[in-house]
Amino acid sequence: GNSVTQMEGPVTLSEEAFLTINCTYTATGYPSLFWYVQYPGEGLQLLLKATKADDKGSNKGFEATYRKETTSFHLEKGSVQVSDSAVYFCALSSGQGAQKLVFGQGTRLTINP
Amino acid sequence: SQTIHQWPATLVQPVGSPLSLECTVEGTSNPNLYWYRQAAGRGLQLLFYSVGIGQISSEVPQNLSASRPQDRQFILSSKKLLLSDSGFYLCAWSGQVPNSPLHFGNGTRLTVT
């Protein structure tokens, strides 16, 4: 079945550091890939998405490229801010019918000033 | 614009008591609706999804049930809560178009004592 594996957290960085959160997936067919962010005490918000190989999703300075050859969708940001502290979830969807997303376990990110 | 409302925000219930969590969506019609559970320190698990009124699909066998009495209303229920039902419950909606992103409510934190 489909699955998503994220790098384990927690991740702690200083402000303005470079961020990478690794995500790899296993899926049949051609899934769509997503990154969601969850701020403390809130639900999840869509951060970015990519629907086919070599697509790059980007939003709020974050980027991720759909790499079919390595089955990866790593999240990157060049210079993180304290306000980026949150839990980040990688997810995939088969795109068939209802969006039954499969989520990774989440990576908690803390940015220190 | 579309909004999703989920309540209550927090709930403490004794073992063996009933449960009813409600979720409503505004600003869209015929959405797909979902219930996810997020256990402490773990990822999200899809519990139920619905592609239309009265149509409920269960992803995992458990002590919970779901109903969709109206197009934009989704209810999560239990007749008798177990300790293991504690967690963070998230309602979400998506459009019918393939690869539509999920939009989450702010969640309900349920503690069963």
PDB file of C-alpha atoms in Angstrom:
ATOM      1  CA  GLY A   1       0.000   0.000   0.000  1.00  0.00           C
ATOM      2  CA  ASN A   2       0.877   3.661  -0.097  1.00  0.00           C
ATOM      3  CA  SER A   3       3.121   5.053   2.631  1.00  0.00           C
ATOM      4  CA  VAL A   4       5.084   8.167   3.528  1.00  0.00           C
ATOM      5  CA  THR A   5       8.265   8.348   5.598  1.00  0.00           C
ATOM      6  CA  GLN A   6       9.531  11.622   7.047  1.00  0.00           C
ATOM      7  CA  MET A   7      12.740  12.390   8.840  1.00  0.00           C
ATOM      8  CA  GLU A   8      12.297  12.066  12.553  1.00  0.00           C
ATOM      9  CA  GLY A   9      12.197  15.158  14.679  1.00  0.00           C
ATOM     10  CA  PRO A  10      12.338  17.231  16.568  1.00  0.00           C
ATOM     11  CA  VAL A  11      14.438  19.582  14.488  1.00  0.00           C
ATOM     12  CA  THR A  12      15.871  22.685  16.156  1.00  0.00           C
ATOM     13  CA  LEU A  13      17.516  25.450  14.160  1.00  0.00           C
ATOM     14  CA  SER A  14      18.606  29.019  14.641  1.00  0.00           C
ATOM     15  CA  GLU A  15      16.867  31.846  12.837  1.00  0.00           C
ATOM     16  CA  GLU A  16      18.076  32.350   9.236  1.00  0.00           C
ATOM     17  CA  ALA A  17      19.418  28.785   9.001  1.00  0.00           C
ATOM     18  CA  PHE A  18      18.759  26.577   5.980  1.00  0.00           C
ATOM     19  CA  LEU A  19      16.035  23.975   6.437  1.00  0.00           C
ATOM     20  CA  THR A  20      15.579  20.549   4.876  1.00  0.00           C
ATOM     21  CA  ILE A  21      12.940  18.067   6.008  1.00  0.00           C
ATOM     22  CA  ASN A  22      13.228  14.789   4.138  1.00  0.00           C
ATOM     23  CA  CYS A  23      10.203  12.931   2.820  1.00  0.00           C
ATOM     24  CA  THR A  24      10.128   9.731   0.790  1.00  0.00           C
ATOM     25  CA  TYR A  25       7.130   7.789  -0.371  1.00  0.00           C
ATOM     26  CA  THR A  26       5.960   4.436  -1.643  1.00  0.00           C
ATOM     27  CA  ALA A  27       2.992   4.409  -3.967  1.00  0.00           C
ATOM     28  CA  THR A  28       1.480   2.712  -6.952  1.00  0.00           C
ATOM     29  CA  GLY A  29       0.644   4.820  -9.939  1.00  0.00           C
ATOM     30  CA  TYR A  30       1.246   8.558  -9.992  1.00  0.00           C
ATOM     31  CA  PRO A  31       0.356  10.154  -6.671  1.00  0.00           C
ATOM     32  CA  SER A  32       0.069  13.830  -5.870  1.00  0.00           C
ATOM     33  CA  LEU A  33       2.308  15.033  -3.058  1.00  0.00           C
ATOM     34  CA  PHE A  34       1.627  17.622  -0.376  1.00  0.00           C
ATOM     35  CA  TRP A  35       3.207  19.385   2.560  1.00  0.00           C
ATOM     36  CA  TYR A  36       0.926  20.494   5.374  1.00  0.00           C
ATOM     37  CA  VAL A  37       1.836  22.631   8.380  1.00  0.00           C
ATOM     38  CA  GLN A  38       0.243  22.533  11.829  1.00  0.00           C
ATOM     39  CA  TYR A  39       0.781  25.468  14.154  1.00  0.00           C
ATOM     40  CA  PRO A  40       0.299  24.890  17.906  1.00  0.00           C
ATOM     41  CA  GLY A  41      -3.306  24.163  18.849  1.00  0.00           C
ATOM     42  CA  GLU A  42      -4.593  24.404  15.290  1.00  0.00           C
ATOM     43  CA  GLY A  43      -5.623  22.166  12.433  1.00  0.00           C
ATOM     44  CA  LEU A  44      -3.471  21.509   9.381  1.00  0.00           C
ATOM     45  CA  GLN A  45      -2.979  23.995   6.578  1.00  0.00           C
ATOM     46  CA  LEU A  46      -1.862  23.179   3.081  1.00  0.00           C
ATOM     47  CA  LEU A  47       1.636  24.594   2.548  1.00  0.00           C
ATOM     48  CA  LEU A  48       2.391  23.430  -0.992  1.00  0.00           C
ATOM     49  CA  LYS A  49       1.706  20.651  -3.440  1.00  0.00           C
ATOM     50  CA  ALA A  50       2.960  18.992  -6.627  1.00  0.00           C
ATOM     51  CA  THR A  51       0.862  16.819  -8.882  1.00  0.00           C
ATOM     52  CA  LYS A  52       3.380  15.305 -11.290  1.00  0.00           C
ATOM     53  CA  ALA A  53       7.043  14.392 -11.568  1.00  0.00           C
ATOM     54  CA  ASP A  54       9.513  17.318 -11.628  1.00  0.00           C
ATOM     55  CA  ASP A  55       6.858  19.778 -10.456  1.00  0.00           C
ATOM     56  CA  LYS A  56       8.068  22.221  -7.820  1.00  0.00           C
ATOM     57  CA  GLY A  57       5.607  23.434  -5.224  1.00  0.00           C
ATOM     58  CA  SER A  58       6.402  26.668  -3.417  1.00  0.00           C
ATOM     59  CA  ASN A  59       4.788  28.940  -0.837  1.00  0.00           C
ATOM     60  CA  LYS A  60       5.981  31.345   1.884  1.00  0.00           C
ATOM     61  CA  GLY A  61       9.633  30.719   0.954  1.00  0.00           C
ATOM     62  CA  PHE A  62       9.261  26.943   1.214  1.00  0.00           C
ATOM     63  CA  GLU A  63       9.918  24.694  -1.783  1.00  0.00           C
ATOM     64  CA  ALA A  64       9.655  20.997  -2.587  1.00  0.00           C
ATOM     65  CA  THR A  65      10.304  19.167  -5.863  1.00  0.00           C
ATOM     66  CA  TYR A  66       8.516  15.962  -6.872  1.00  0.00           C
ATOM     67  CA  ARG A  67      11.345  13.517  -7.653  1.00  0.00           C
ATOM     68  CA  LYS A  68       9.950  10.332  -9.129  1.00  0.00           C
ATOM     69  CA  GLU A  69      13.361   8.708  -9.624  1.00  0.00           C
ATOM     70  CA  THR A  70      14.148   8.938  -5.909  1.00  0.00           C
ATOM     71  CA  THR A  71      10.493   8.847  -4.741  1.00  0.00           C
ATOM     72  CA  SER A  72      11.132  11.944  -2.661  1.00  0.00           C
ATOM     73  CA  PHE A  73       9.511  15.300  -1.890  1.00  0.00           C
ATOM     74  CA  HIS A  74      11.928  17.065   0.460  1.00  0.00           C
ATOM     75  CA  LEU A  75      10.865  20.373   1.997  1.00  0.00           C
ATOM     76  CA  GLU A  76      13.416  23.226   1.925  1.00  0.00           C
ATOM     77  CA  LYS A  77      13.636  26.839   2.983  1.00  0.00           C
ATOM     78  CA  GLY A  78      16.659  29.046   2.601  1.00  0.00           C
ATOM     79  CA  SER A  79      16.269  31.163   5.732  1.00  0.00           C
ATOM     80  CA  VAL A  80      13.870  30.119   8.485  1.00  0.00           C
ATOM     81  CA  GLN A  81      12.109  32.429  10.916  1.00  0.00           C
ATOM     82  CA  VAL A  82      10.840  31.931  14.456  1.00  0.00           C
ATOM     83  CA  SER A  83       7.301  31.997  13.049  1.00  0.00           C
ATOM     84  CA  ASP A  84       8.069  28.841  11.037  1.00  0.00           C
ATOM     85  CA  SER A  85       8.063  26.805  14.253  1.00  0.00           C
ATOM     86  CA  ALA A  86       5.367  24.160  13.733  1.00  0.00           C
ATOM     87  CA  VAL A  87       4.828  20.509  12.860  1.00  0.00           C
ATOM     88  CA  TYR A  88       5.234  19.672   9.175  1.00  0.00           C
ATOM     89  CA  PHE A  89       3.486  16.728   7.506  1.00  0.00           C
ATOM     90  CA  CYS A  90       4.286  15.186   4.162  1.00  0.00           C
ATOM     91  CA  ALA A  91       1.361  13.434   2.472  1.00  0.00           C
ATOM     92  CA  LEU A  92       0.402  11.697  -0.740  1.00  0.00           C
ATOM     93  CA  SER A  93      -2.826  11.040  -2.548  1.00  0.00           C
ATOM     94  CA  SER A  94      -3.667   8.640  -5.298  1.00  0.00           C
ATOM     95  CA  GLY A  95      -5.944  11.275  -6.774  1.00  0.00           C
ATOM     96  CA  GLN A  96      -8.699   8.763  -7.382  1.00  0.00           C
ATOM     97  CA  GLY A  97     -12.102   9.654  -5.991  1.00  0.00           C
ATOM     98  CA  ALA A  98     -12.033  10.935  -2.438  1.00  0.00           C
ATOM     99  CA  GLN A  99      -8.725  12.457  -1.376  1.00  0.00           C
ATOM    100  CA  LYS A 100      -7.649   9.740   1.005  1.00  0.00           C
ATOM    101  CA  LEU A 101      -4.389  11.327   1.996  1.00  0.00           C
ATOM    102  CA  VAL A 102      -1.695   9.178   3.565  1.00  0.00           C
ATOM    103  CA  PHE A 103       0.381  11.236   5.999  1.00  0.00           C
ATOM    104  CA  GLY A 104       3.870  10.878   7.332  1.00  0.00           C
ATOM    105  CA  GLN A 105       4.323  10.968  11.083  1.00  0.00           C
ATOM    106  CA  GLY A 106       5.138  14.674  11.135  1.00  0.00           C
ATOM    107  CA  THR A 107       8.337  16.571  11.954  1.00  0.00           C
ATOM    108  CA  ARG A 108       8.336  19.116  14.759  1.00  0.00           C
ATOM    109  CA  LEU A 109      10.427  22.167  13.881  1.00  0.00           C
ATOM    110  CA  THR A 110      11.580  24.714  16.442  1.00  0.00           C
ATOM    111  CA  ILE A 111      13.370  27.897  15.395  1.00  0.00           C
ATOM    112  CA  ASN A 112      15.312  29.759  18.068  1.00  0.00           C
ATOM    113  CA  PRO A 113      15.943  33.509  17.767  1.00  0.00           C
TER     114      PRO A 113
ATOM    115  CA  SER B   1     -14.969  31.859   0.721  1.00  0.00           C
ATOM    116  CA  GLN B   2     -15.206  28.396   2.200  1.00  0.00           C
ATOM    117  CA  THR B   3     -14.981  27.811   5.924  1.00  0.00           C
ATOM    118  CA  ILE B   4     -15.080  24.745   8.109  1.00  0.00           C
ATOM    119  CA  HIS B   5     -16.334  24.729  11.670  1.00  0.00           C
ATOM    120  CA  GLN B   6     -15.623  22.008  14.162  1.00  0.00           C
ATOM    121  CA  TRP B   7     -16.777  21.809  17.767  1.00  0.00           C
ATOM    122  CA  PRO B   8     -16.215  21.538  20.595  1.00  0.00           C
ATOM    123  CA  ALA B   9     -12.555  22.534  20.731  1.00  0.00           C
ATOM    124  CA  THR B  10     -11.868  20.416  23.822  1.00  0.00           C
ATOM    125  CA  LEU B  11     -13.826  17.667  25.504  1.00  0.00           C
ATOM    126  CA  VAL B  12     -13.261  15.527  28.592  1.00  0.00           C
ATOM    127  CA  GLN B  13     -15.501  12.486  28.832  1.00  0.00           C
ATOM    128  CA  PRO B  14     -15.575   9.457  31.143  1.00  0.00           C
ATOM    129  CA  VAL B  15     -15.095   5.944  29.848  1.00  0.00           C
ATOM    130  CA  GLY B  16     -18.368   4.437  28.705  1.00  0.00           C
ATOM    131  CA  SER B  17     -20.044   7.772  27.917  1.00  0.00           C
ATOM    132  CA  PRO B  18     -21.351   8.650  24.424  1.00  0.00           C
ATOM    133  CA  LEU B  19     -19.634  11.012  22.006  1.00  0.00           C
ATOM    134  CA  SER B  20     -20.823  13.386  19.326  1.00  0.00           C
ATOM    135  CA  LEU B  21     -18.463  15.697  17.434  1.00  0.00           C
ATOM    136  CA  GLU B  22     -19.876  17.924  14.752  1.00  0.00           C
ATOM    137  CA  CYS B  23     -18.355  19.498  11.679  1.00  0.00           C
ATOM    138  CA  THR B  24     -19.975  21.833   9.173  1.00  0.00           C
ATOM    139  CA  VAL B  25     -18.689  23.380   5.979  1.00  0.00           C
ATOM    140  CA  GLU B  26     -19.838  26.675   4.475  1.00  0.00           C
ATOM    141  CA  GLY B  27     -19.336  28.219   1.069  1.00  0.00           C
ATOM    142  CA  THR B  28     -19.223  25.062  -1.029  1.00  0.00           C
ATOM    143  CA  SER B  29     -21.591  22.314  -2.080  1.00  0.00           C
ATOM    144  CA  ASN B  30     -21.199  18.546  -2.349  1.00  0.00           C
ATOM    145  CA  PRO B  31     -17.792  18.430  -0.670  1.00  0.00           C
ATOM    146  CA  ASN B  32     -15.938  15.266   0.237  1.00  0.00           C
ATOM    147  CA  LEU B  33     -15.758  15.117   4.039  1.00  0.00           C
ATOM    148  CA  TYR B  34     -13.239  13.387   6.275  1.00  0.00           C
ATOM    149  CA  TRP B  35     -12.545  12.546   9.910  1.00  0.00           C
ATOM    150  CA  TYR B  36      -8.914  12.063  10.945  1.00  0.00           C
ATOM    151  CA  ARG B  37      -7.429  11.223  14.340  1.00  0.00           C
ATOM    152  CA  GLN B  38      -4.026  12.359  15.519  1.00  0.00           C
ATOM    153  CA  ALA B  39      -2.701  10.413  18.475  1.00  0.00           C
ATOM    154  CA  ALA B  40      -0.056  12.056  20.645  1.00  0.00           C
ATOM    155  CA  GLY B  41       3.313  12.150  18.885  1.00  0.00           C
ATOM    156  CA  ARG B  42       2.011  10.314  15.858  1.00  0.00           C
ATOM    157  CA  GLY B  43       0.760  11.119  12.395  1.00  0.00           C
ATOM    158  CA  LEU B  44      -2.779  11.376  11.176  1.00  0.00           C
ATOM    159  CA  GLN B  45      -4.995   8.370  10.651  1.00  0.00           C
ATOM    160  CA  LEU B  46      -7.994   8.559   8.333  1.00  0.00           C
ATOM    161  CA  LEU B  47     -11.058   7.251  10.161  1.00  0.00           C
ATOM    162  CA  PHE B  48     -13.979   7.961   7.824  1.00  0.00           C
ATOM    163  CA  TYR B  49     -14.700   9.745   4.596  1.00  0.00           C
ATOM    164  CA  SER B  50     -17.877  10.623   2.730  1.00  0.00           C
ATOM    165  CA  VAL B  51     -18.458  11.548  -0.907  1.00  0.00           C
ATOM    166  CA  GLY B  52     -22.159  12.354  -0.461  1.00  0.00           C
ATOM    167  CA  ILE B  53     -25.138  12.463   1.896  1.00  0.00           C
ATOM    168  CA  GLY B  54     -25.563   9.159   3.670  1.00  0.00           C
ATOM    169  CA  GLN B  55     -22.428   7.688   2.072  1.00  0.00           C
ATOM    170  CA  ILE B  56     -19.834   6.759   4.687  1.00  0.00           C
ATOM    171  CA  SER B  57     -16.654   4.751   4.197  1.00  0.00           C
ATOM    172  CA  SER B  58     -14.737   3.446   7.183  1.00  0.00           C
ATOM    173  CA  GLU B  59     -10.990   3.042   6.929  1.00  0.00           C
ATOM    174  CA  VAL B  60     -10.297   1.209  10.186  1.00  0.00           C
ATOM    175  CA  PRO B  61     -12.457  -0.941  12.443  1.00  0.00           C
ATOM    176  CA  GLN B  62     -13.022   0.805  15.746  1.00  0.00           C
ATOM    177  CA  ASN B  63     -15.369   2.017  18.396  1.00  0.00           C
ATOM    178  CA  LEU B  64     -16.500   5.030  16.383  1.00  0.00           C
ATOM    179  CA  SER B  65     -19.065   5.737  13.676  1.00  0.00           C
ATOM    180  CA  ALA B  66     -19.772   8.636  11.341  1.00  0.00           C
ATOM    181  CA  SER B  67     -22.861  10.066   9.716  1.00  0.00           C
ATOM    182  CA  ARG B  68     -23.609  12.699   7.107  1.00  0.00           C
ATOM    183  CA  PRO B  69     -27.219  13.795   7.565  1.00  0.00           C
ATOM    184  CA  GLN B  70     -26.846  16.880   5.369  1.00  0.00           C
ATOM    185  CA  ASP B  71     -24.589  17.830   2.472  1.00  0.00           C
ATOM    186  CA  ARG B  72     -22.230  19.950   4.572  1.00  0.00           C
ATOM    187  CA  GLN B  73     -22.554  18.286   7.970  1.00  0.00           C
ATOM    188  CA  PHE B  74     -20.387  15.443   9.210  1.00  0.00           C
ATOM    189  CA  ILE B  75     -20.767  13.880  12.649  1.00  0.00           C
ATOM    190  CA  LEU B  76     -18.440  11.550  14.533  1.00  0.00           C
ATOM    191  CA  SER B  77     -20.064   9.433  17.231  1.00  0.00           C
ATOM    192  CA  SER B  78     -19.530   6.696  19.748  1.00  0.00           C
ATOM    193  CA  LYS B  79     -22.007   4.896  21.978  1.00  0.00           C
ATOM    194  CA  LYS B  80     -19.414   4.058  24.650  1.00  0.00           C
ATOM    195  CA  LEU B  81     -16.012   5.717  24.750  1.00  0.00           C
ATOM    196  CA  LEU B  82     -12.815   3.800  25.502  1.00  0.00           C
ATOM    197  CA  LEU B  83      -9.608   5.185  26.967  1.00  0.00           C
ATOM    198  CA  SER B  84      -7.934   4.504  23.629  1.00  0.00           C
ATOM    199  CA  ASP B  85     -10.337   6.924  21.918  1.00  0.00           C
ATOM    200  CA  SER B  86      -8.418   9.862  23.403  1.00  0.00           C
ATOM    201  CA  GLY B  87      -6.749  12.016  20.772  1.00  0.00           C
ATOM    202  CA  PHE B  88      -7.000  15.033  18.513  1.00  0.00           C
ATOM    203  CA  TYR B  89      -9.827  14.701  15.984  1.00  0.00           C
ATOM    204  CA  LEU B  90      -9.731  16.669  12.784  1.00  0.00           C
ATOM    205  CA  CYS B  91     -12.503  17.205  10.285  1.00  0.00           C
ATOM    206  CA  ALA B  92     -11.611  18.151   6.718  1.00  0.00           C
ATOM    207  CA  TRP B  93     -13.245  18.792   3.372  1.00  0.00           C
ATOM    208  CA  SER B  94     -12.088  18.703  -0.226  1.00  0.00           C
ATOM    209  CA  GLY B  95     -13.598  19.428  -3.585  1.00  0.00           C
ATOM    210  CA  GLN B  96     -14.710  16.667  -5.937  1.00  0.00           C
ATOM    211  CA  VAL B  97     -12.015  17.489  -8.486  1.00  0.00           C
ATOM    212  CA  PRO B  98      -9.087  15.004  -8.363  1.00  0.00           C
ATOM    213  CA  ASN B  99      -6.050  16.296  -6.448  1.00  0.00           C
ATOM    214  CA  SER B 100      -8.100  18.924  -4.624  1.00  0.00           C
ATOM    215  CA  PRO B 101      -6.317  19.787  -1.364  1.00  0.00           C
ATOM    216  CA  LEU B 102      -7.834  19.036   2.009  1.00  0.00           C
ATOM    217  CA  HIS B 103      -8.952  21.917   4.201  1.00  0.00           C
ATOM    218  CA  PHE B 104      -8.917  21.151   7.910  1.00  0.00           C
ATOM    219  CA  GLY B 105     -10.870  22.435  10.870  1.00  0.00           C
ATOM    220  CA  ASN B 106      -9.113  23.443  14.060  1.00  0.00           C
ATOM    221  CA  GLY B 107      -9.693  20.083  15.683  1.00  0.00           C
ATOM    222  CA  THR B 108     -11.226  18.690  18.871  1.00  0.00           C
ATOM    223  CA  ARG B 109      -8.996  17.463  21.652  1.00  0.00           C
ATOM    224  CA  LEU B 110     -10.784  14.547  23.311  1.00  0.00           C
ATOM    225  CA  THR B 111      -9.608  13.161  26.641  1.00  0.00           C
ATOM    226  CA  VAL B 112     -11.300  10.038  27.912  1.00  0.00           C
ATOM    227  CA  THR B 113     -10.832   9.557  31.659  1.00  0.00           C
TER     228      THR B 113
END
